[in-house]
PDB file of C-alpha atoms in Angstrom:
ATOM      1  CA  UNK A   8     -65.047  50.744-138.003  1.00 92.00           C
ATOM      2  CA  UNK A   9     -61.594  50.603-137.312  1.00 94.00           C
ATOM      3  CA  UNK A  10     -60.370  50.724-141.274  1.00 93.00           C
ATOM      4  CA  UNK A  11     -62.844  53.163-141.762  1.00 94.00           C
ATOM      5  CA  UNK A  12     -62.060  55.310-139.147  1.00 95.00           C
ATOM      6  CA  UNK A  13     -65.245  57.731-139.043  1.00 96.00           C
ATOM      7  CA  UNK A  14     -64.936  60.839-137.159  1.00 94.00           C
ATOM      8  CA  UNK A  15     -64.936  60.706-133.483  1.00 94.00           C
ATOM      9  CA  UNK A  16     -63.657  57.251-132.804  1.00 96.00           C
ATOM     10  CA  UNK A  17     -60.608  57.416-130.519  1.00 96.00           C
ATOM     11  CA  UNK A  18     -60.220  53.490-130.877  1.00 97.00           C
ATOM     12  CA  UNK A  19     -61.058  50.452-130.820  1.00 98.00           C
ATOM     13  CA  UNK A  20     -61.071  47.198-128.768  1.00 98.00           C
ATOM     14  CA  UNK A  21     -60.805  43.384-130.143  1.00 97.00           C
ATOM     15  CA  UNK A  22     -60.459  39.980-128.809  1.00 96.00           C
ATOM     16  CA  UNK A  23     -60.987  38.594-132.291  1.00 94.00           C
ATOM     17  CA  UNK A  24     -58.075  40.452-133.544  1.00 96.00           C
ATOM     18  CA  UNK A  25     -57.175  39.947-137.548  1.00 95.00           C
ATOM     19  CA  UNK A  26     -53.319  39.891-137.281  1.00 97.00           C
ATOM     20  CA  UNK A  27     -52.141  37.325-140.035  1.00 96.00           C
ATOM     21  CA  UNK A  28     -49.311  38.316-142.259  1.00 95.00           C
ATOM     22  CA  UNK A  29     -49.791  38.530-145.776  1.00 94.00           C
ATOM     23  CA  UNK A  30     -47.818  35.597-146.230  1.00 95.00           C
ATOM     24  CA  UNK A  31     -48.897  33.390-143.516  1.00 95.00           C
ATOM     25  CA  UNK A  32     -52.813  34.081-144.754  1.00 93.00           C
ATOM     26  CA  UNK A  33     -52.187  33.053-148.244  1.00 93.00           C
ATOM     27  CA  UNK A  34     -49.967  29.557-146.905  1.00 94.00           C
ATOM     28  CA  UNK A  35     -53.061  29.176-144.813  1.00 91.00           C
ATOM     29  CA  UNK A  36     -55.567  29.490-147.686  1.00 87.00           C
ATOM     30  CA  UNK A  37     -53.698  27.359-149.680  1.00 90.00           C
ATOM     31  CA  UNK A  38     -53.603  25.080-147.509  1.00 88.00           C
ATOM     32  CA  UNK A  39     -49.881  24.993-147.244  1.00 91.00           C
ATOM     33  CA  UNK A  40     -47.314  24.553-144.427  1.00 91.00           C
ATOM     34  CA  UNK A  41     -45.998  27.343-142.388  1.00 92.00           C
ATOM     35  CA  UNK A  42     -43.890  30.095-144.064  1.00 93.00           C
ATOM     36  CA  UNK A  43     -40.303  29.454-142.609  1.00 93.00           C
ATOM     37  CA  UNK A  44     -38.957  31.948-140.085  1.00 95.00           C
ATOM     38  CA  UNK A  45     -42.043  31.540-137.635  1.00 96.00           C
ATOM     39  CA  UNK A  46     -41.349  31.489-133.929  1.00 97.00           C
ATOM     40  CA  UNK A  47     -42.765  28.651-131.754  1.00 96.00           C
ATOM     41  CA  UNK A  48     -45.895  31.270-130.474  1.00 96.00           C
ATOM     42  CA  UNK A  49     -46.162  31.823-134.183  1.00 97.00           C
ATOM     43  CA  UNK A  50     -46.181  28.625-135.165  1.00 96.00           C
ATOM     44  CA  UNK A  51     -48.626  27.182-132.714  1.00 95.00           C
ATOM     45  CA  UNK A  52     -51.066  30.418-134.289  1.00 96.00           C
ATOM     46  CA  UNK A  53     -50.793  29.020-137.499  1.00 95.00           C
ATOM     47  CA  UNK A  54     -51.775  25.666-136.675  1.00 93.00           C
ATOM     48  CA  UNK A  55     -54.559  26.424-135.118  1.00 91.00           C
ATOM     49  CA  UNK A  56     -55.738  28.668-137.620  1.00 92.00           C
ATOM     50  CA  UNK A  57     -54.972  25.770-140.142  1.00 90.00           C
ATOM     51  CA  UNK A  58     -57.277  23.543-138.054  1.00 85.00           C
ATOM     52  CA  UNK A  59     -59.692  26.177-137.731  1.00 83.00           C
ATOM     53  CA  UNK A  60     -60.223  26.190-141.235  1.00 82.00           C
ATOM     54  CA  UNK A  61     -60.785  22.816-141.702  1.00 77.00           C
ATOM     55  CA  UNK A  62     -63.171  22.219-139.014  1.00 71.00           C
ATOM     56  CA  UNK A  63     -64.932  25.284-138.085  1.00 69.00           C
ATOM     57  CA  UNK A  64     -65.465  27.879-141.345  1.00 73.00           C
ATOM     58  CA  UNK A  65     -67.857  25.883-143.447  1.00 75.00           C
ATOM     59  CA  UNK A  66     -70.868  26.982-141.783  1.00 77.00           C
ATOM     60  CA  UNK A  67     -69.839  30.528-142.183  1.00 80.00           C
ATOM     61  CA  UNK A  68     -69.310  30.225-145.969  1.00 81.00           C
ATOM     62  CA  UNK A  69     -72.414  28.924-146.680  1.00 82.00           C
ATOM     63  CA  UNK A  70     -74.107  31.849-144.661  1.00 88.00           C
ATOM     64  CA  UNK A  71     -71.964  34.325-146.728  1.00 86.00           C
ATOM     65  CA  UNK A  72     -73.161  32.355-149.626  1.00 87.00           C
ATOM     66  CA  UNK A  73     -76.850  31.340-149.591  1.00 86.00           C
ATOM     67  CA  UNK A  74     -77.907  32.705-146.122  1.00 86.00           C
ATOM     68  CA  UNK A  75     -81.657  32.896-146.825  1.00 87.00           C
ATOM     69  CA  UNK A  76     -81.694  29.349-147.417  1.00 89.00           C
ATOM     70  CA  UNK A  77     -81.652  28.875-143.726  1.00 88.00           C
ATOM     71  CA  UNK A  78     -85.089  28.037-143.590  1.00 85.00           C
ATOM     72  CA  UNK A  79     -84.944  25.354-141.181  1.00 85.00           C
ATOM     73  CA  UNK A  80     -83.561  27.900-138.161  1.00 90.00           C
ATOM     74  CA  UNK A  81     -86.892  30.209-138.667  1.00 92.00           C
ATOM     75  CA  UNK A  82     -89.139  26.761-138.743  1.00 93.00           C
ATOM     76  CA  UNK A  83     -88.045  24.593-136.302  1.00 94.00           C
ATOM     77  CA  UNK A  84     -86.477  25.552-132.676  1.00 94.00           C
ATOM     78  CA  UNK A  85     -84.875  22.171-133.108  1.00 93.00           C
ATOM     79  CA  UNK A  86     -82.982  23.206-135.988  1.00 91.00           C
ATOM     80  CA  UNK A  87     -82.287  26.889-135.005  1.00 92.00           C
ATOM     81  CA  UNK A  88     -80.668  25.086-131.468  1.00 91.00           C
ATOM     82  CA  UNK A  89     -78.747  22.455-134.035  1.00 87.00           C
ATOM     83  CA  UNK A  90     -77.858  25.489-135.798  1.00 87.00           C
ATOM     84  CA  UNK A  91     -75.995  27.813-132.884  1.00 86.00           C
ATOM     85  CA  UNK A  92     -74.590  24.602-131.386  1.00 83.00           C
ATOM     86  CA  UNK A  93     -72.602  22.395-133.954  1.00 74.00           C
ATOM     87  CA  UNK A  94     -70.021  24.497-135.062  1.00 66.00           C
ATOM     88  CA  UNK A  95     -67.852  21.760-136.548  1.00 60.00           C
ATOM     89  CA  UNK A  96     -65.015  22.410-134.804  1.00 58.00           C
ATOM     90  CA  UNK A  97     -64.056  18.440-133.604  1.00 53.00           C
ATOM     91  CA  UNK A  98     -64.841  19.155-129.894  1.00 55.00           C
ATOM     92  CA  UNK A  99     -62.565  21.715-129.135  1.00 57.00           C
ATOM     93  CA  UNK A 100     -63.160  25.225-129.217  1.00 59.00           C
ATOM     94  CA  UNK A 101     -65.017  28.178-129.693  1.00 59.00           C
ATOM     95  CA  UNK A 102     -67.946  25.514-129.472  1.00 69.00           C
ATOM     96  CA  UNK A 103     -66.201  23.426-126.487  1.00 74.00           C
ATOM     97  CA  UNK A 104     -67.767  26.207-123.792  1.00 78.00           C
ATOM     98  CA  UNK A 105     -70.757  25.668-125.466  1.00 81.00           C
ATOM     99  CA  UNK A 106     -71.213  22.249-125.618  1.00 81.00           C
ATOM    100  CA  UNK A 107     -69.988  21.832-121.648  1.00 83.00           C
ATOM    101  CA  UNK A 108     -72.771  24.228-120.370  1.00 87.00           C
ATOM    102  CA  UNK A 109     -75.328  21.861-121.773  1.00 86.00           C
ATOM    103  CA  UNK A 110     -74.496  19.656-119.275  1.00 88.00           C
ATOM    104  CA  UNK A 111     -74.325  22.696-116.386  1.00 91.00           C
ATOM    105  CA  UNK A 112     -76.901  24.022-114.727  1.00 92.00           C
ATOM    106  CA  UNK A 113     -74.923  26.244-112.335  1.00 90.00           C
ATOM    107  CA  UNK A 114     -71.605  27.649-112.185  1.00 84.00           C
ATOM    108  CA  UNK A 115     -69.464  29.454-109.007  1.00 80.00           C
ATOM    109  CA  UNK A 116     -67.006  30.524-111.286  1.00 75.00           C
ATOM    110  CA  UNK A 117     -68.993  32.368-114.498  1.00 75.00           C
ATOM    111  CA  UNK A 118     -69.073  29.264-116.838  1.00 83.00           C
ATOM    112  CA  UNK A 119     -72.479  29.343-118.940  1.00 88.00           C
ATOM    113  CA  UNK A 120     -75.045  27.475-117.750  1.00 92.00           C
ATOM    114  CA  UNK A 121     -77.546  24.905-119.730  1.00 93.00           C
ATOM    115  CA  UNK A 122     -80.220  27.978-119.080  1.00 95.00           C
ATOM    116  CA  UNK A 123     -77.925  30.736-120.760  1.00 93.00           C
ATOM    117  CA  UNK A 124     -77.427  28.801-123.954  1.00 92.00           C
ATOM    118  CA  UNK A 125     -81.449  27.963-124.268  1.00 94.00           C
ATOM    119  CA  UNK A 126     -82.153  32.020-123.534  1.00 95.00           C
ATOM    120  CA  UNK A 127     -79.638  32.292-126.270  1.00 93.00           C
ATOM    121  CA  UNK A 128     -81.572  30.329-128.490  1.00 94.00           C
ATOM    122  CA  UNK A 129     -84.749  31.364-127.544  1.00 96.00           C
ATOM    123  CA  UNK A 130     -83.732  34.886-128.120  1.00 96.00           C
ATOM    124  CA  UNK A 131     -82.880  34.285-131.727  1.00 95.00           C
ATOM    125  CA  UNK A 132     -86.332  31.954-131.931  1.00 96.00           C
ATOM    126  CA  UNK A 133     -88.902  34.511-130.354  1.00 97.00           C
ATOM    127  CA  UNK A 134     -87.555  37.337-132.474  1.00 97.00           C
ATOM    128  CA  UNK A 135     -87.475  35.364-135.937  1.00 95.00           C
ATOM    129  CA  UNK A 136     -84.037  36.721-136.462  1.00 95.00           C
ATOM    130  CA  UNK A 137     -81.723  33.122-137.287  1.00 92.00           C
ATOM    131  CA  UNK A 138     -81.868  34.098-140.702  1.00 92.00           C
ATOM    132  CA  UNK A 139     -81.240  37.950-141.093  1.00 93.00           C
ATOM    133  CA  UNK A 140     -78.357  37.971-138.322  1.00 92.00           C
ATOM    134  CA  UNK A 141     -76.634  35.276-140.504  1.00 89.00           C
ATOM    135  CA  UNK A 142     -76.423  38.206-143.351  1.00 90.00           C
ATOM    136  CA  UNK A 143     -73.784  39.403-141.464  1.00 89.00           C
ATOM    137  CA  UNK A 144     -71.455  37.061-143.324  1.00 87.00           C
ATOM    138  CA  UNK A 145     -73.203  37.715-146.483  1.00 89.00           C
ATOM    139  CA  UNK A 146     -72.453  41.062-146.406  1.00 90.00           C
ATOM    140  CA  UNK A 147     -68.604  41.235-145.116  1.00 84.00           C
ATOM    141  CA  UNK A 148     -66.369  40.523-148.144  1.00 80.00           C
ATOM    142  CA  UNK A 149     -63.262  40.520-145.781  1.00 80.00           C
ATOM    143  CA  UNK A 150     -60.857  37.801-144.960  1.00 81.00           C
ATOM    144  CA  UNK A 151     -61.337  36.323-141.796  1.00 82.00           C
ATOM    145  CA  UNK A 152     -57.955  36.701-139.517  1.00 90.00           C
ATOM    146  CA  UNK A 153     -56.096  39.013-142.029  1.00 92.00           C
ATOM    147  CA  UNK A 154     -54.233  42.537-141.300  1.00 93.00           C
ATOM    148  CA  UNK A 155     -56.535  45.125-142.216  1.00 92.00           C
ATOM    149  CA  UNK A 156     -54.864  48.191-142.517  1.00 94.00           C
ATOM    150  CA  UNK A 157     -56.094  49.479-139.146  1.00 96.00           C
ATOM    151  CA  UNK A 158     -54.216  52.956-138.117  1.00 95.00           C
ATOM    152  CA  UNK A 159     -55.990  54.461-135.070  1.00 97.00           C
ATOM    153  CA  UNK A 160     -55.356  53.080-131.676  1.00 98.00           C
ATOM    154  CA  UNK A 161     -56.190  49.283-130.898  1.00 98.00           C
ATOM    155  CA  UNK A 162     -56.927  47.644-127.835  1.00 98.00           C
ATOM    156  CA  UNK A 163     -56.482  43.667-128.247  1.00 98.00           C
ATOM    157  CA  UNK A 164     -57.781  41.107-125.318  1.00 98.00           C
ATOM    158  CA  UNK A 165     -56.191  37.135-126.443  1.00 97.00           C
ATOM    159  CA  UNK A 166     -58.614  34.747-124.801  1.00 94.00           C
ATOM    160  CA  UNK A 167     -57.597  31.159-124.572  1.00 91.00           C
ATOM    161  CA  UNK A 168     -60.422  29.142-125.860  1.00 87.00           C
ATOM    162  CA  UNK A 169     -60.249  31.428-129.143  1.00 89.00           C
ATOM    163  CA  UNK A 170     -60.019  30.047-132.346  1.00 87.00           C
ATOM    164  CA  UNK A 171     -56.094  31.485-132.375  1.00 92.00           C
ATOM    165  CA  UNK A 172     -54.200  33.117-129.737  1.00 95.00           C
ATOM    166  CA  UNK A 173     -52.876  35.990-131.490  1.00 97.00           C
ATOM    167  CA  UNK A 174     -49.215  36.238-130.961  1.00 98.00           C
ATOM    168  CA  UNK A 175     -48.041  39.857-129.830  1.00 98.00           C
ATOM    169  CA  UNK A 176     -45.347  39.763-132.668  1.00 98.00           C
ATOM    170  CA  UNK A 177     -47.998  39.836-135.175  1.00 98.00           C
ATOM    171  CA  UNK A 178     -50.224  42.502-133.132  1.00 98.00           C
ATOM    172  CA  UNK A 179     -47.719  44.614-133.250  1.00 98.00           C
ATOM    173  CA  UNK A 180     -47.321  44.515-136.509  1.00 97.00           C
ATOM    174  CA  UNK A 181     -51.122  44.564-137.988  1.00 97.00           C
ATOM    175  CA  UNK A 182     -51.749  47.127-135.392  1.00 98.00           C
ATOM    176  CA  UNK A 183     -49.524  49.977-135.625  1.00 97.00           C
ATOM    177  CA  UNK A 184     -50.750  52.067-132.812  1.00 97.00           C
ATOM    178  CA  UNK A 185     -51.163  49.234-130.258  1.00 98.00           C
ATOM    179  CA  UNK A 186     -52.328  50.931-127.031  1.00 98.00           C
ATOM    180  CA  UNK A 187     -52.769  47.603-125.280  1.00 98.00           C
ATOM    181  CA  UNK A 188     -52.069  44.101-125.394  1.00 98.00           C
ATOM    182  CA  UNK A 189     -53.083  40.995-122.371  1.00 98.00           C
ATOM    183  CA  UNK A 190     -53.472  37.916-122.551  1.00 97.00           C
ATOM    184  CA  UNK A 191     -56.270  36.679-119.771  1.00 97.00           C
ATOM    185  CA  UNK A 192     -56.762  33.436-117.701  1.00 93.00           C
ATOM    186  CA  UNK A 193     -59.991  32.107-119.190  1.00 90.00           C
ATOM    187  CA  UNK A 194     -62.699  32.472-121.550  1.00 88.00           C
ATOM    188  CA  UNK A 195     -62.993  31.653-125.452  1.00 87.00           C
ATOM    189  CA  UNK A 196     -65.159  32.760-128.935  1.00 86.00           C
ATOM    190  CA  UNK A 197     -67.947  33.951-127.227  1.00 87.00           C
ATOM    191  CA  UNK A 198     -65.524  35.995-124.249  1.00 91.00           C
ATOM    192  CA  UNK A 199     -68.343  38.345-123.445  1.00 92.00           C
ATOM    193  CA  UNK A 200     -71.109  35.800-122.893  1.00 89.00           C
ATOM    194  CA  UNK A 201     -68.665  33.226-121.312  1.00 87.00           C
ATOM    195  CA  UNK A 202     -66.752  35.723-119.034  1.00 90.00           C
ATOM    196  CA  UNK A 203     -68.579  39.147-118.750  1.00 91.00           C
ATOM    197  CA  UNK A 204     -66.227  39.889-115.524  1.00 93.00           C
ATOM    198  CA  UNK A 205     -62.991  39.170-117.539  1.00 95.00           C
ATOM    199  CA  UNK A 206     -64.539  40.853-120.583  1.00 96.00           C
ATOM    200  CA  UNK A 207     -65.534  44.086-118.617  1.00 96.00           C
ATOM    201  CA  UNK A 208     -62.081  44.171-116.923  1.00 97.00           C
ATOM    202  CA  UNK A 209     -60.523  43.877-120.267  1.00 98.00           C
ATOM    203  CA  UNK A 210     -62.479  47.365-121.720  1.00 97.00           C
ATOM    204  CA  UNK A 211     -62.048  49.249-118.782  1.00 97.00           C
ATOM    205  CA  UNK A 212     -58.084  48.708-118.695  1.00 98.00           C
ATOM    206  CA  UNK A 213     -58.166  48.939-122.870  1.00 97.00           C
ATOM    207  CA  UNK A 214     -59.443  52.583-122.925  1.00 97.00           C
ATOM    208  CA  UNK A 215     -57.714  53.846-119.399  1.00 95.00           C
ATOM    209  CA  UNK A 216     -54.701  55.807-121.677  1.00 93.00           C
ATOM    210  CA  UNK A 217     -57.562  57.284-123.511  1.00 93.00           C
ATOM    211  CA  UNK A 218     -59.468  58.931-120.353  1.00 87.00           C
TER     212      UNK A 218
END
């Protein structure tokens, strides 16, 4: 929505923000080491990204490339929960929050619970729809953390369990018209299911210039 820019929309709000430089994404893809010149923040951006892709992504290639072969997530609620909860990422995050909650069955301070994750699951298993909401990566032919070419005014909320921490410096720069920019205590992938509060907070001060 944001490179398309369709009549009406004043902005837009991301804490999965595609910020990579052209020439950081291609090191990245080739699996080569950091263009020189990076700063420390930058630097610490690219390796996670680099260990991002070599734990976490294969599960969403092989959606974007044979996702109605899932057949085992619309058969078995054994293999739809196997499914949402390995994410191959070595035990650290986005599946880390995950993971933990399994092993929580309340929480003071907004952390899933063991029930959230199995209503997430069931949700997916009582609808039937494991397979068609994996056509989502089927159908984007994007890059995954690359600049887009996004002109209109951008809101972007840097969680710290995320897959990157998007360094401002590179914001800035994929994001032209940056209206807003934080980086918040807690909270990872999944920001809105792990920390509605935060997440909430986050949109309300994101859009307040635009009021």
């Amino acid at each position: 929505m944001g490179v398309q820019a369709p009549a009406g929309l004043l902005a837009i709000h991301t804490n999965y923000p595609g910020t990579v430089p052209a020439d950081v994404d291609k090191a990245l893809v080739a699996g080569e080491p950091p263009p020189s010149g990076l700063s420390a923040e930058e630097t610490r951006a690219y390796k996670q990204l680099d260990r991002t892709l070599k734990h976490r992504v294969a599960y969403a290639k092989y959606m974007a490339a044979r996702p109605q072969t899932l057949y085992g997530i619309a058969d078995s609620p054994v293999g739809l929960a196997a499914w949402l909860l390995d994410h191959d990422d070595a035990g650290g995050q986005p599946a880390a929050a995950v993971v933990a909650a399994l092993n929580r069955t309340t929480s003071a301070t907004g952390e899933l619970t063991r029930d959230e994750i199995l209503d997430n699951i069931t949700l997916y298993w009582l609808t039937n729809t494991g397979v068609s909401a994996s056509r989502l990566y089927w159908e984007y032919k994007g890059g995954f953390w690359n600049a887009k070419g996004v002109s209109i005014p951008v809101a972007v909320s840097v969680f710290p369990g995320e897959a990157y921490q998007a360094p401002r410096s590179w914001t800035e720069r994929a994001y032209p018209n940056l209206i807003y920019y934080n980086r918040v205590e807690k909270g990872g992938h999944f920001a809105a299911w792990e920390q509605p509060m935060i997440f909430a907070q986050e949109l309300r001060a994101a859009f307040r210039s635009l009021r």
